[in-house]
Amino acid sequence: MSLIWATLVVIFFVYAFYELLNNIQKRKSYPPGPKGLPIIGHLHLLGKNPHQDFLKLAKTHGPLMYVRLGLVPTIVVSSADTVEKFLKTYDHIFASRPYNEAAQHLAYGQKNLINAKYGPYWRNLRKLCTQHLLSNQKTNSFQSMRRQQVELMIKSLKNEACHHRVVVDLSAKISSLSADLTCLMVFGKKYMDEDLDKRGFKAVVNDVEHLAATPNLGDFFPFLGVIDLQGLTRRLKDLSKVFDEFLEKIINEHVQSSDQKQSKDFVDTMLDIMQSGEAEFQFDRRHIKAILFDMLIAAMGTSATAVEWILTELLRHPHVMKKLQKELEQVVGLERMVKESDLEKLNYLDMVVKEGLRLHAVAPLIPHEAMEDCVVNSFHIQKGSRILINFYAVQRDPDIWHEPEKFLPERFVGSSIDIHGRDFQLLPFGSGRRSCPGMQLGIIIVQLIVAQLVHCFDWELPNGMQPCDLDVEEQFGLATSRENPLMAIPTYRLNNA
Ligand code: HEM
C-alpha cells in the first residue's frame, strides 16, 4: 500500500514539474494536436492498432501533429512532404532512437543497431553490418541455401496438396520458412522447437517479439521503469537470460568449429572481425550478441509478414493472381520452379510486391528521436521529442494515391516510383540514415517466396469463402501482421508432378 502512495506522490510531483516546464515551452508554437488528459497525455486515444488511430487523428489535426504519450512529447508525421523534411532535410537531427525499456534488457543496453542512439557507436555498427553481413556479395552467398529451403517448403505443400482439398495454414508455413532462412544465414543451422529452452525456439522468439512490442509504461514515464507496475521488466529480464545463454552457446559452438568451415554464417563473420581487431570500436561478445539479436528479430517477422499480406491480397483479387501466374508461365514456364535469376524479368511481380508493401506497411510506426530543437513547417519540435513517422498513413494518403484502400498493382504501370527510399510517398524500408540495411535481402526473399507459391500452386479459399470475405484485420507489433492466420487450399500446377 505504501508503495502505491509513494508512487502516486512521485507521479504528482513529476507531473506538476512537467506541466510547469510545458507552460514555459508553450510560448513557442507547437504543431496542432488533440486535447490531452493530465498525466497520461494522449495515451488513452490509442488502441491495439495505434497506426490506425493516429491516421484518424491526423485527418482532424493535420500531417504534423503533437501528442504527449505519458511524459514524452511526440510528433506524428503523416504526409509525404512532411516525411521528406524529417528523413531528408533534417535527417541529421532526427536520426536517433528513443529510450526503449525492452531493448535495454534484450539488447544489452540498446547496443543493437535497431535501437542504438545516433552517434559514432551506431555509425560503426551500421558500417560493419552493411559491409560484412548485408552486402550484395554476402546476400548472394546464401542464394543456394534460399533455393533449397524454398523448395523444401514447396515439396511439403505439394505432399499436403496430394490429399484432396486439404486446407493449409499458409501463415504458419511462411513464418516457419522465414525462420529457417534467417537461422541458416545467421547461425548456420536451423533451430528446432526443442532448442533454446523447454518452451521451444519459436515460442521464445514469439515471446521476445511480443514483449518488445508491448507498450511499456517505463518508456512513457521513465521513473516508473524501476517500479515495474506491469511486471514487464521482470519478464524481460527472465527472457534476456534465456536468450543470452542461447547466443553464448551458439558462439561457443562456432569458436570450436571455426577452422573447418567453407561458407561463413553471420556468427563466423563477426568472430573473424572480433579476432582481427579491425572494428573501429571496442567489439566483443556483447556486441556480437546484440547484432545477432537484431538480425533475428529484424529479418524473420518482417519478410514473413510482407509475404503473408501479399498472398492475402492475391487471394482477395483472383484476377491479379491469374495475371501473375500468366507472367510466370511466360518467363519461367510450367516445367520448372522459379529461380532468383528470373526475378528481374518479372515486371508484374515487382508491381504486385510494391502494391502489397504500400497497402500493408509492415513496420508502420518506427520511432525516431530529435537530437536538437528544430523548426519544421514553422512549428517548434523540441529536443528529445519522439518522432513517429506513420508510413501507414502516408502510403494510404488520398491526396497522393488514387483509391488508396484498393489493391491495384497496375497503378505502377509507367510509374517511376520505387521502394528504395527516394520516393517519400512509398517507404516500406524507411529512408535516410536509419533506413533498412536489409532492404535488398528483404526484397529478394519476399519476391522469391511470393513468386514460387503463386507459380507452383493454384490457391482457393476454404469453406466456400468468397475472396471479398477474406479479412484484413491487423495486429500491431514489431511487424504488423494479419490478426488471423491465412488459411487456403493449394493445388499443384507445374507439369513435373
Ligand atoms: C520485407 C522486409 C523488411 C521490411 C519491410 C523492413 C523495414 C524496415 C524499416 C521500415 C526500418 C526502419 C526505418 C526507419 O527507422 O526509418 C528497418 C530498419 C532495420 N532493418 Fe529492416 N525491413 C525488412 C527486412 C530486413 C532484413 C532482412 C534485415 C536484416 C537481415 C533488416 C534489418 C534492419 C535493421 C538492422 C534496421 C535498423 C537500422 C538502423 O536503425 O540503423 N530488415 N527495416
mmCIF file with all atom_site columns, C-alpha atoms in Angstrom, residues 71-267:
data_model
loop_
_atom_site.group_PDB
_atom_site.id
_atom_site.type_symbol
_atom_site.label_atom_id
_atom_site.label_alt_id
_atom_site.label_comp_id
_atom_site.label_asym_id
_atom_site.label_entity_id
_atom_site.label_seq_id
_atom_site.pdbx_PDB_ins_code
_atom_site.Cartn_x
_atom_site.Cartn_y
_atom_site.Cartn_z
_atom_site.occupancy
_atom_site.B_iso_or_equiv
_atom_site.pdbx_formal_charge
_atom_site.auth_seq_id
_atom_site.auth_comp_id
_atom_site.auth_asym_id
_atom_site.auth_atom_id
_atom_site.pdbx_PDB_model_num
ATOM 1   C CA . LEU A 1 71  ? 5.670  12.421  -20.269 1.00 0.00 ? 71  LEU A CA 1
ATOM 2   C CA . VAL A 1 72  ? 7.106  12.044  -23.753 1.00 0.00 ? 72  VAL A CA 1
ATOM 3   C CA . PRO A 1 73  ? 6.404  14.832  -26.290 1.00 0.00 ? 73  PRO A CA 1
ATOM 4   C CA . THR A 1 74  ? 5.634  13.051  -29.533 1.00 0.00 ? 74  THR A CA 1
ATOM 5   C CA . ILE A 1 75  ? 5.357  14.285  -33.103 1.00 0.00 ? 75  ILE A CA 1
ATOM 6   C CA . VAL A 1 76  ? 3.349  12.177  -35.558 1.00 0.00 ? 76  VAL A CA 1
ATOM 7   C CA . VAL A 1 77  ? 4.188  12.681  -39.232 1.00 0.00 ? 77  VAL A CA 1
ATOM 8   C CA . SER A 1 78  ? 1.569  11.612  -41.782 1.00 0.00 ? 78  SER A CA 1
ATOM 9   C CA . SER A 1 79  ? 2.250  13.103  -45.230 1.00 0.00 ? 79  SER A CA 1
ATOM 10  C CA . ALA A 1 80  ? 4.951  12.528  -47.833 1.00 0.00 ? 80  ALA A CA 1
ATOM 11  C CA . ASP A 1 81  ? 6.238  16.117  -47.983 1.00 0.00 ? 81  ASP A CA 1
ATOM 12  C CA . THR A 1 82  ? 6.482  16.326  -44.182 1.00 0.00 ? 82  THR A CA 1
ATOM 13  C CA . VAL A 1 83  ? 8.232  12.938  -44.033 1.00 0.00 ? 83  VAL A CA 1
ATOM 14  C CA . GLU A 1 84  ? 10.771 14.337  -46.506 1.00 0.00 ? 84  GLU A CA 1
ATOM 15  C CA . LYS A 1 85  ? 11.561 17.132  -44.026 1.00 0.00 ? 85  LYS A CA 1
ATOM 16  C CA . PHE A 1 86  ? 12.206 14.632  -41.219 1.00 0.00 ? 86  PHE A CA 1
ATOM 17  C CA . LEU A 1 87  ? 14.039 11.913  -43.144 1.00 0.00 ? 87  LEU A CA 1
ATOM 18  C CA . LYS A 1 88  ? 15.931 14.060  -45.666 1.00 0.00 ? 88  LYS A CA 1
ATOM 19  C CA . THR A 1 89  ? 16.159 17.796  -44.931 1.00 0.00 ? 89  THR A CA 1
ATOM 20  C CA . TYR A 1 90  ? 16.655 17.371  -41.158 1.00 0.00 ? 90  TYR A CA 1
ATOM 21  C CA . ASP A 1 91  ? 17.637 13.697  -41.114 1.00 0.00 ? 91  ASP A CA 1
ATOM 22  C CA . HIS A 1 92  ? 20.819 14.650  -39.200 1.00 0.00 ? 92  HIS A CA 1
ATOM 23  C CA . ILE A 1 93  ? 18.622 15.912  -36.343 1.00 0.00 ? 93  ILE A CA 1
ATOM 24  C CA . PHE A 1 94  ? 16.030 13.129  -36.259 1.00 0.00 ? 94  PHE A CA 1
ATOM 25  C CA . ALA A 1 95  ? 18.245 10.071  -36.796 1.00 0.00 ? 95  ALA A CA 1
ATOM 26  C CA . SER A 1 96  ? 18.387 8.924   -33.190 1.00 0.00 ? 96  SER A CA 1
ATOM 27  C CA . ARG A 1 97  ? 16.201 6.410   -31.373 1.00 0.00 ? 97  ARG A CA 1
ATOM 28  C CA . PRO A 1 98  ? 14.322 6.952   -28.110 1.00 0.00 ? 98  PRO A CA 1
ATOM 29  C CA . TYR A 1 99  ? 14.932 5.132   -24.814 1.00 0.00 ? 99  TYR A CA 1
ATOM 30  C CA . ASN A 1 100 ? 13.434 1.656   -25.041 1.00 0.00 ? 100 ASN A CA 1
ATOM 31  C CA . GLU A 1 101 ? 12.939 -0.414  -21.923 1.00 0.00 ? 101 GLU A CA 1
ATOM 32  C CA . ALA A 1 102 ? 12.702 -3.716  -23.860 1.00 0.00 ? 102 ALA A CA 1
ATOM 33  C CA . ALA A 1 103 ? 15.911 -3.089  -25.825 1.00 0.00 ? 103 ALA A CA 1
ATOM 34  C CA . GLN A 1 104 ? 17.673 -2.131  -22.585 1.00 0.00 ? 104 GLN A CA 1
ATOM 35  C CA . HIS A 1 105 ? 17.170 -5.683  -21.353 1.00 0.00 ? 105 HIS A CA 1
ATOM 36  C CA . LEU A 1 106 ? 17.060 -7.749  -24.529 1.00 0.00 ? 106 LEU A CA 1
ATOM 37  C CA . ALA A 1 107 ? 19.756 -5.921  -26.475 1.00 0.00 ? 107 ALA A CA 1
ATOM 38  C CA . TYR A 1 108 ? 22.478 -5.320  -23.890 1.00 0.00 ? 108 TYR A CA 1
ATOM 39  C CA . GLY A 1 109 ? 21.582 -1.715  -23.034 1.00 0.00 ? 109 GLY A CA 1
ATOM 40  C CA . GLN A 1 110 ? 20.371 -0.737  -26.560 1.00 0.00 ? 110 GLN A CA 1
ATOM 41  C CA . LYS A 1 111 ? 23.687 -1.850  -28.055 1.00 0.00 ? 111 LYS A CA 1
ATOM 42  C CA . ASN A 1 112 ? 21.885 -3.242  -31.119 1.00 0.00 ? 112 ASN A CA 1
ATOM 43  C CA . LEU A 1 113 ? 21.762 -1.432  -34.451 1.00 0.00 ? 113 LEU A CA 1
ATOM 44  C CA . ILE A 1 114 ? 17.982 -1.004  -34.475 1.00 0.00 ? 114 ILE A CA 1
ATOM 45  C CA . ASN A 1 115 ? 17.805 0.776   -31.101 1.00 0.00 ? 115 ASN A CA 1
ATOM 46  C CA . ALA A 1 116 ? 21.276 2.348   -30.755 1.00 0.00 ? 116 ALA A CA 1
ATOM 47  C CA . LYS A 1 117 ? 21.350 6.102   -30.178 1.00 0.00 ? 117 LYS A CA 1
ATOM 48  C CA . TYR A 1 118 ? 22.748 8.060   -33.139 1.00 0.00 ? 118 TYR A CA 1
ATOM 49  C CA . GLY A 1 119 ? 26.485 8.690   -32.834 1.00 0.00 ? 119 GLY A CA 1
ATOM 50  C CA . PRO A 1 120 ? 29.894 7.115   -33.527 1.00 0.00 ? 120 PRO A CA 1
ATOM 51  C CA . TYR A 1 121 ? 28.891 3.749   -32.000 1.00 0.00 ? 121 TYR A CA 1
ATOM 52  C CA . TRP A 1 122 ? 25.792 3.404   -34.213 1.00 0.00 ? 122 TRP A CA 1
ATOM 53  C CA . ARG A 1 123 ? 27.772 4.630   -37.269 1.00 0.00 ? 123 ARG A CA 1
ATOM 54  C CA . ASN A 1 124 ? 30.479 1.981   -36.770 1.00 0.00 ? 124 ASN A CA 1
ATOM 55  C CA . LEU A 1 125 ? 27.968 -0.760  -36.128 1.00 0.00 ? 125 LEU A CA 1
ATOM 56  C CA . ARG A 1 126 ? 25.977 0.162   -39.215 1.00 0.00 ? 126 ARG A CA 1
ATOM 57  C CA . LYS A 1 127 ? 29.124 0.203   -41.370 1.00 0.00 ? 127 LYS A CA 1
ATOM 58  C CA . LEU A 1 128 ? 30.120 -3.201  -40.045 1.00 0.00 ? 128 LEU A CA 1
ATOM 59  C CA . CYS A 1 129 ? 26.663 -4.690  -40.752 1.00 0.00 ? 129 CYS A CA 1
ATOM 60  C CA . THR A 1 130 ? 26.301 -3.210  -44.239 1.00 0.00 ? 130 THR A CA 1
ATOM 61  C CA . GLN A 1 131 ? 29.847 -4.102  -45.318 1.00 0.00 ? 131 GLN A CA 1
ATOM 62  C CA . HIS A 1 132 ? 30.144 -7.562  -43.841 1.00 0.00 ? 132 HIS A CA 1
ATOM 63  C CA . LEU A 1 133 ? 26.683 -9.021  -43.221 1.00 0.00 ? 133 LEU A CA 1
ATOM 64  C CA . LEU A 1 134 ? 24.232 -7.377  -45.617 1.00 0.00 ? 134 LEU A CA 1
ATOM 65  C CA . SER A 1 135 ? 26.420 -6.603  -48.650 1.00 0.00 ? 135 SER A CA 1
ATOM 66  C CA . ASN A 1 136 ? 25.292 -7.864  -52.081 1.00 0.00 ? 136 ASN A CA 1
ATOM 67  C CA . GLN A 1 137 ? 28.154 -10.337 -52.060 1.00 0.00 ? 137 GLN A CA 1
ATOM 68  C CA . LYS A 1 138 ? 27.146 -11.810 -48.693 1.00 0.00 ? 138 LYS A CA 1
ATOM 69  C CA . THR A 1 139 ? 23.467 -11.887 -49.704 1.00 0.00 ? 139 THR A CA 1
ATOM 70  C CA . ASN A 1 140 ? 24.374 -13.749 -52.906 1.00 0.00 ? 140 ASN A CA 1
ATOM 71  C CA . SER A 1 141 ? 26.449 -16.266 -50.970 1.00 0.00 ? 141 SER A CA 1
ATOM 72  C CA . PHE A 1 142 ? 23.208 -17.586 -49.398 1.00 0.00 ? 142 PHE A CA 1
ATOM 73  C CA . GLN A 1 143 ? 21.396 -17.978 -52.732 1.00 0.00 ? 143 GLN A CA 1
ATOM 74  C CA . SER A 1 144 ? 21.607 -21.778 -52.932 1.00 0.00 ? 144 SER A CA 1
ATOM 75  C CA . MET A 1 145 ? 20.553 -22.113 -49.285 1.00 0.00 ? 145 MET A CA 1
ATOM 76  C CA . ARG A 1 146 ? 17.479 -19.979 -50.057 1.00 0.00 ? 146 ARG A CA 1
ATOM 77  C CA . ARG A 1 147 ? 16.686 -22.150 -53.110 1.00 0.00 ? 147 ARG A CA 1
ATOM 78  C CA . GLN A 1 148 ? 16.899 -25.366 -51.086 1.00 0.00 ? 148 GLN A CA 1
ATOM 79  C CA . GLN A 1 149 ? 14.721 -24.092 -48.245 1.00 0.00 ? 149 GLN A CA 1
ATOM 80  C CA . VAL A 1 150 ? 12.030 -22.655 -50.536 1.00 0.00 ? 150 VAL A CA 1
ATOM 81  C CA . GLU A 1 151 ? 11.978 -25.942 -52.469 1.00 0.00 ? 151 GLU A CA 1
ATOM 82  C CA . LEU A 1 152 ? 11.581 -27.871 -49.196 1.00 0.00 ? 152 LEU A CA 1
ATOM 83  C CA . MET A 1 153 ? 8.529  -25.798 -48.323 1.00 0.00 ? 153 MET A CA 1
ATOM 84  C CA . ILE A 1 154 ? 7.041  -26.297 -51.798 1.00 0.00 ? 154 ILE A CA 1
ATOM 85  C CA . LYS A 1 155 ? 7.648  -30.054 -51.518 1.00 0.00 ? 155 LYS A CA 1
ATOM 86  C CA . SER A 1 156 ? 5.902  -30.236 -48.157 1.00 0.00 ? 156 SER A CA 1
ATOM 87  C CA . LEU A 1 157 ? 2.957  -28.219 -49.510 1.00 0.00 ? 157 LEU A CA 1
ATOM 88  C CA . LYS A 1 158 ? 2.846  -30.427 -52.602 1.00 0.00 ? 158 LYS A CA 1
ATOM 89  C CA . ASN A 1 159 ? 2.634  -33.538 -50.395 1.00 0.00 ? 159 ASN A CA 1
ATOM 90  C CA . GLU A 1 160 ? -0.234 -31.999 -48.482 1.00 0.00 ? 160 GLU A CA 1
ATOM 91  C CA . ALA A 1 161 ? -1.918 -30.927 -51.723 1.00 0.00 ? 161 ALA A CA 1
ATOM 92  C CA . CYS A 1 162 ? -1.966 -34.591 -52.894 1.00 0.00 ? 162 CYS A CA 1
ATOM 93  C CA . HIS A 1 163 ? -4.713 -35.168 -50.358 1.00 0.00 ? 163 HIS A CA 1
ATOM 94  C CA . HIS A 1 164 ? -7.893 -33.884 -51.860 1.00 0.00 ? 164 HIS A CA 1
ATOM 95  C CA . ARG A 1 165 ? -8.593 -30.231 -50.987 1.00 0.00 ? 165 ARG A CA 1
ATOM 96  C CA . VAL A 1 166 ? -6.572 -30.016 -47.803 1.00 0.00 ? 166 VAL A CA 1
ATOM 97  C CA . VAL A 1 167 ? -6.641 -26.632 -46.009 1.00 0.00 ? 167 VAL A CA 1
ATOM 98  C CA . VAL A 1 168 ? -3.170 -25.375 -45.036 1.00 0.00 ? 168 VAL A CA 1
ATOM 99  C CA . ASP A 1 169 ? -2.149 -22.702 -42.550 1.00 0.00 ? 169 ASP A CA 1
ATOM 100 C CA . LEU A 1 170 ? -0.230 -20.556 -45.004 1.00 0.00 ? 170 LEU A CA 1
ATOM 101 C CA . SER A 1 171 ? 0.803  -18.055 -42.315 1.00 0.00 ? 171 SER A CA 1
ATOM 102 C CA . ALA A 1 172 ? 2.500  -20.829 -40.304 1.00 0.00 ? 172 ALA A CA 1
ATOM 103 C CA . LYS A 1 173 ? 4.241  -22.239 -43.412 1.00 0.00 ? 173 LYS A CA 1
ATOM 104 C CA . ILE A 1 174 ? 5.579  -18.825 -44.420 1.00 0.00 ? 174 ILE A CA 1
ATOM 105 C CA . SER A 1 175 ? 6.765  -17.912 -40.938 1.00 0.00 ? 175 SER A CA 1
ATOM 106 C CA . SER A 1 176 ? 8.471  -21.272 -40.473 1.00 0.00 ? 176 SER A CA 1
ATOM 107 C CA . LEU A 1 177 ? 10.279 -20.843 -43.821 1.00 0.00 ? 177 LEU A CA 1
ATOM 108 C CA . SER A 1 178 ? 11.345 -17.325 -42.874 1.00 0.00 ? 178 SER A CA 1
ATOM 109 C CA . ALA A 1 179 ? 12.657 -18.592 -39.505 1.00 0.00 ? 179 ALA A CA 1
ATOM 110 C CA . ASP A 1 180 ? 14.672 -21.334 -41.245 1.00 0.00 ? 180 ASP A CA 1
ATOM 111 C CA . LEU A 1 181 ? 16.119 -18.930 -43.846 1.00 0.00 ? 181 LEU A CA 1
ATOM 112 C CA . THR A 1 182 ? 17.124 -16.482 -41.104 1.00 0.00 ? 182 THR A CA 1
ATOM 113 C CA . CYS A 1 183 ? 18.639 -19.098 -38.768 1.00 0.00 ? 183 CYS A CA 1
ATOM 114 C CA . LEU A 1 184 ? 20.680 -20.672 -41.567 1.00 0.00 ? 184 LEU A CA 1
ATOM 115 C CA . MET A 1 185 ? 22.014 -17.292 -42.653 1.00 0.00 ? 185 MET A CA 1
ATOM 116 C CA . VAL A 1 186 ? 22.725 -16.005 -39.144 1.00 0.00 ? 186 VAL A CA 1
ATOM 117 C CA . PHE A 1 187 ? 23.682 -19.145 -37.179 1.00 0.00 ? 187 PHE A CA 1
ATOM 118 C CA . GLY A 1 188 ? 24.485 -21.660 -39.956 1.00 0.00 ? 188 GLY A CA 1
ATOM 119 C CA . LYS A 1 189 ? 21.839 -24.130 -38.807 1.00 0.00 ? 189 LYS A CA 1
ATOM 120 C CA . LYS A 1 190 ? 18.124 -24.396 -38.235 1.00 0.00 ? 190 LYS A CA 1
ATOM 121 C CA . TYR A 1 191 ? 16.853 -24.339 -34.712 1.00 0.00 ? 191 TYR A CA 1
ATOM 122 C CA . MET A 1 192 ? 14.131 -26.776 -33.902 1.00 0.00 ? 192 MET A CA 1
ATOM 123 C CA . ASP A 1 193 ? 11.407 -26.364 -31.374 1.00 0.00 ? 193 ASP A CA 1
ATOM 124 C CA . GLU A 1 194 ? 13.277 -28.357 -28.742 1.00 0.00 ? 194 GLU A CA 1
ATOM 125 C CA . ASP A 1 195 ? 16.265 -25.959 -28.880 1.00 0.00 ? 195 ASP A CA 1
ATOM 126 C CA . LEU A 1 196 ? 16.776 -22.793 -26.862 1.00 0.00 ? 196 LEU A CA 1
ATOM 127 C CA . ASP A 1 197 ? 14.546 -23.551 -23.907 1.00 0.00 ? 197 ASP A CA 1
ATOM 128 C CA . LYS A 1 198 ? 11.939 -26.070 -22.781 1.00 0.00 ? 198 LYS A CA 1
ATOM 129 C CA . ARG A 1 199 ? 9.335  -23.770 -24.370 1.00 0.00 ? 199 ARG A CA 1
ATOM 130 C CA . GLY A 1 200 ? 10.970 -24.207 -27.783 1.00 0.00 ? 200 GLY A CA 1
ATOM 131 C CA . PHE A 1 201 ? 12.781 -21.854 -30.162 1.00 0.00 ? 201 PHE A CA 1
ATOM 132 C CA . LYS A 1 202 ? 9.754  -20.382 -31.913 1.00 0.00 ? 202 LYS A CA 1
ATOM 133 C CA . ALA A 1 203 ? 7.850  -19.851 -28.667 1.00 0.00 ? 203 ALA A CA 1
ATOM 134 C CA . VAL A 1 204 ? 10.776 -17.930 -27.158 1.00 0.00 ? 204 VAL A CA 1
ATOM 135 C CA . VAL A 1 205 ? 11.261 -15.806 -30.287 1.00 0.00 ? 205 VAL A CA 1
ATOM 136 C CA . ASN A 1 206 ? 7.497  -15.110 -30.288 1.00 0.00 ? 206 ASN A CA 1
ATOM 137 C CA . ASP A 1 207 ? 7.759  -14.049 -26.630 1.00 0.00 ? 207 ASP A CA 1
ATOM 138 C CA . VAL A 1 208 ? 10.631 -11.703 -27.490 1.00 0.00 ? 208 VAL A CA 1
ATOM 139 C CA . GLU A 1 209 ? 8.635  -10.159 -30.341 1.00 0.00 ? 209 GLU A CA 1
ATOM 140 C CA . HIS A 1 210 ? 5.548  -9.850  -28.170 1.00 0.00 ? 210 HIS A CA 1
ATOM 141 C CA . LEU A 1 211 ? 7.333  -8.300  -25.176 1.00 0.00 ? 211 LEU A CA 1
ATOM 142 C CA . ALA A 1 212 ? 9.362  -5.942  -27.353 1.00 0.00 ? 212 ALA A CA 1
ATOM 143 C CA . ALA A 1 213 ? 6.126  -4.688  -28.955 1.00 0.00 ? 213 ALA A CA 1
ATOM 144 C CA . THR A 1 214 ? 4.084  -4.377  -25.737 1.00 0.00 ? 214 THR A CA 1
ATOM 145 C CA . PRO A 1 215 ? 3.687  -0.722  -24.672 1.00 0.00 ? 215 PRO A CA 1
ATOM 146 C CA . ASN A 1 216 ? 5.846  -0.356  -21.568 1.00 0.00 ? 216 ASN A CA 1
ATOM 147 C CA . LEU A 1 217 ? 4.931  2.357   -19.032 1.00 0.00 ? 217 LEU A CA 1
ATOM 148 C CA . GLY A 1 218 ? 8.666  2.773   -18.402 1.00 0.00 ? 218 GLY A CA 1
ATOM 149 C CA . ASP A 1 219 ? 9.027  4.189   -21.956 1.00 0.00 ? 219 ASP A CA 1
ATOM 150 C CA . PHE A 1 220 ? 6.444  6.905   -21.270 1.00 0.00 ? 220 PHE A CA 1
ATOM 151 C CA . PHE A 1 221 ? 7.117  7.559   -17.571 1.00 0.00 ? 221 PHE A CA 1
ATOM 152 C CA . PRO A 1 222 ? 10.849 6.860   -17.209 1.00 0.00 ? 222 PRO A CA 1
ATOM 153 C CA . PHE A 1 223 ? 10.751 6.791   -13.382 1.00 0.00 ? 223 PHE A CA 1
ATOM 154 C CA . LEU A 1 224 ? 8.107  4.014   -13.497 1.00 0.00 ? 224 LEU A CA 1
ATOM 155 C CA . GLY A 1 225 ? 10.571 1.646   -15.184 1.00 0.00 ? 225 GLY A CA 1
ATOM 156 C CA . VAL A 1 226 ? 12.156 0.889   -11.808 1.00 0.00 ? 226 VAL A CA 1
ATOM 157 C CA . ILE A 1 227 ? 8.809  0.186   -10.130 1.00 0.00 ? 227 ILE A CA 1
ATOM 158 C CA . ASP A 1 228 ? 7.734  -2.176  -12.957 1.00 0.00 ? 228 ASP A CA 1
ATOM 159 C CA . LEU A 1 229 ? 3.979  -1.890  -12.346 1.00 0.00 ? 229 LEU A CA 1
ATOM 160 C CA . GLN A 1 230 ? 3.167  -4.098  -15.347 1.00 0.00 ? 230 GLN A CA 1
ATOM 161 C CA . GLY A 1 231 ? 5.658  -6.820  -14.386 1.00 0.00 ? 231 GLY A CA 1
ATOM 162 C CA . LEU A 1 232 ? 7.157  -6.456  -17.874 1.00 0.00 ? 232 LEU A CA 1
ATOM 163 C CA . THR A 1 233 ? 10.706 -5.719  -16.726 1.00 0.00 ? 233 THR A CA 1
ATOM 164 C CA . ARG A 1 234 ? 10.837 -8.930  -14.713 1.00 0.00 ? 234 ARG A CA 1
ATOM 165 C CA . ARG A 1 235 ? 9.651  -10.907 -17.752 1.00 0.00 ? 235 ARG A CA 1
ATOM 166 C CA . LEU A 1 236 ? 12.149 -9.072  -19.986 1.00 0.00 ? 236 LEU A CA 1
ATOM 167 C CA . LYS A 1 237 ? 14.980 -9.923  -17.590 1.00 0.00 ? 237 LYS A CA 1
ATOM 168 C CA . ASP A 1 238 ? 13.973 -13.626 -17.499 1.00 0.00 ? 238 ASP A CA 1
ATOM 169 C CA . LEU A 1 239 ? 13.736 -13.764 -21.268 1.00 0.00 ? 239 LEU A CA 1
ATOM 170 C CA . SER A 1 240 ? 17.021 -11.967 -21.828 1.00 0.00 ? 240 SER A CA 1
ATOM 171 C CA . LYS A 1 241 ? 18.733 -14.552 -19.608 1.00 0.00 ? 241 LYS A CA 1
ATOM 172 C CA . VAL A 1 242 ? 17.337 -17.440 -21.704 1.00 0.00 ? 242 VAL A CA 1
ATOM 173 C CA . PHE A 1 243 ? 18.308 -15.685 -24.913 1.00 0.00 ? 243 PHE A CA 1
ATOM 174 C CA . ASP A 1 244 ? 21.757 -14.770 -23.689 1.00 0.00 ? 244 ASP A CA 1
ATOM 175 C CA . GLU A 1 245 ? 22.540 -18.393 -22.773 1.00 0.00 ? 245 GLU A CA 1
ATOM 176 C CA . PHE A 1 246 ? 21.327 -19.500 -26.198 1.00 0.00 ? 246 PHE A CA 1
ATOM 177 C CA . LEU A 1 247 ? 23.516 -16.957 -28.027 1.00 0.00 ? 247 LEU A CA 1
ATOM 178 C CA . GLU A 1 248 ? 26.535 -17.820 -25.831 1.00 0.00 ? 248 GLU A CA 1
ATOM 179 C CA . LYS A 1 249 ? 26.083 -21.500 -26.711 1.00 0.00 ? 249 LYS A CA 1
ATOM 180 C CA . ILE A 1 250 ? 25.953 -20.673 -30.422 1.00 0.00 ? 250 ILE A CA 1
ATOM 181 C CA . ILE A 1 251 ? 29.069 -18.510 -30.255 1.00 0.00 ? 251 ILE A CA 1
ATOM 182 C CA . ASN A 1 252 ? 30.949 -21.245 -28.347 1.00 0.00 ? 252 ASN A CA 1
ATOM 183 C CA . GLU A 1 253 ? 29.951 -23.853 -30.946 1.00 0.00 ? 253 GLU A CA 1
ATOM 184 C CA . HIS A 1 254 ? 31.243 -21.554 -33.689 1.00 0.00 ? 254 HIS A CA 1
ATOM 185 C CA . VAL A 1 255 ? 34.530 -20.886 -31.903 1.00 0.00 ? 255 VAL A CA 1
ATOM 186 C CA . GLN A 1 256 ? 35.121 -24.644 -31.640 1.00 0.00 ? 256 GLN A CA 1
ATOM 187 C CA . SER A 1 257 ? 34.347 -25.443 -35.291 1.00 0.00 ? 257 SER A CA 1
ATOM 188 C CA . SER A 1 258 ? 35.624 -22.268 -36.980 1.00 0.00 ? 258 SER A CA 1
ATOM 189 C CA . ASP A 1 259 ? 38.523 -23.861 -38.910 1.00 0.00 ? 259 ASP A CA 1
ATOM 190 C CA . GLN A 1 260 ? 36.532 -26.478 -40.795 1.00 0.00 ? 260 GLN A CA 1
ATOM 191 C CA . LYS A 1 261 ? 34.057 -24.082 -42.465 1.00 0.00 ? 261 LYS A CA 1
ATOM 192 C CA . GLN A 1 262 ? 33.859 -23.138 -46.132 1.00 0.00 ? 262 GLN A CA 1
ATOM 193 C CA . SER A 1 263 ? 30.811 -20.876 -46.193 1.00 0.00 ? 263 SER A CA 1
ATOM 194 C CA . LYS A 1 264 ? 30.545 -18.418 -43.338 1.00 0.00 ? 264 LYS A CA 1
ATOM 195 C CA . ASP A 1 265 ? 27.368 -17.535 -41.494 1.00 0.00 ? 265 ASP A CA 1
ATOM 196 C CA . PHE A 1 266 ? 26.968 -14.223 -39.619 1.00 0.00 ? 266 PHE A CA 1
ATOM 197 C CA . VAL A 1 267 ? 28.431 -15.605 -36.380 1.00 0.00 ? 267 VAL A CA 1
#
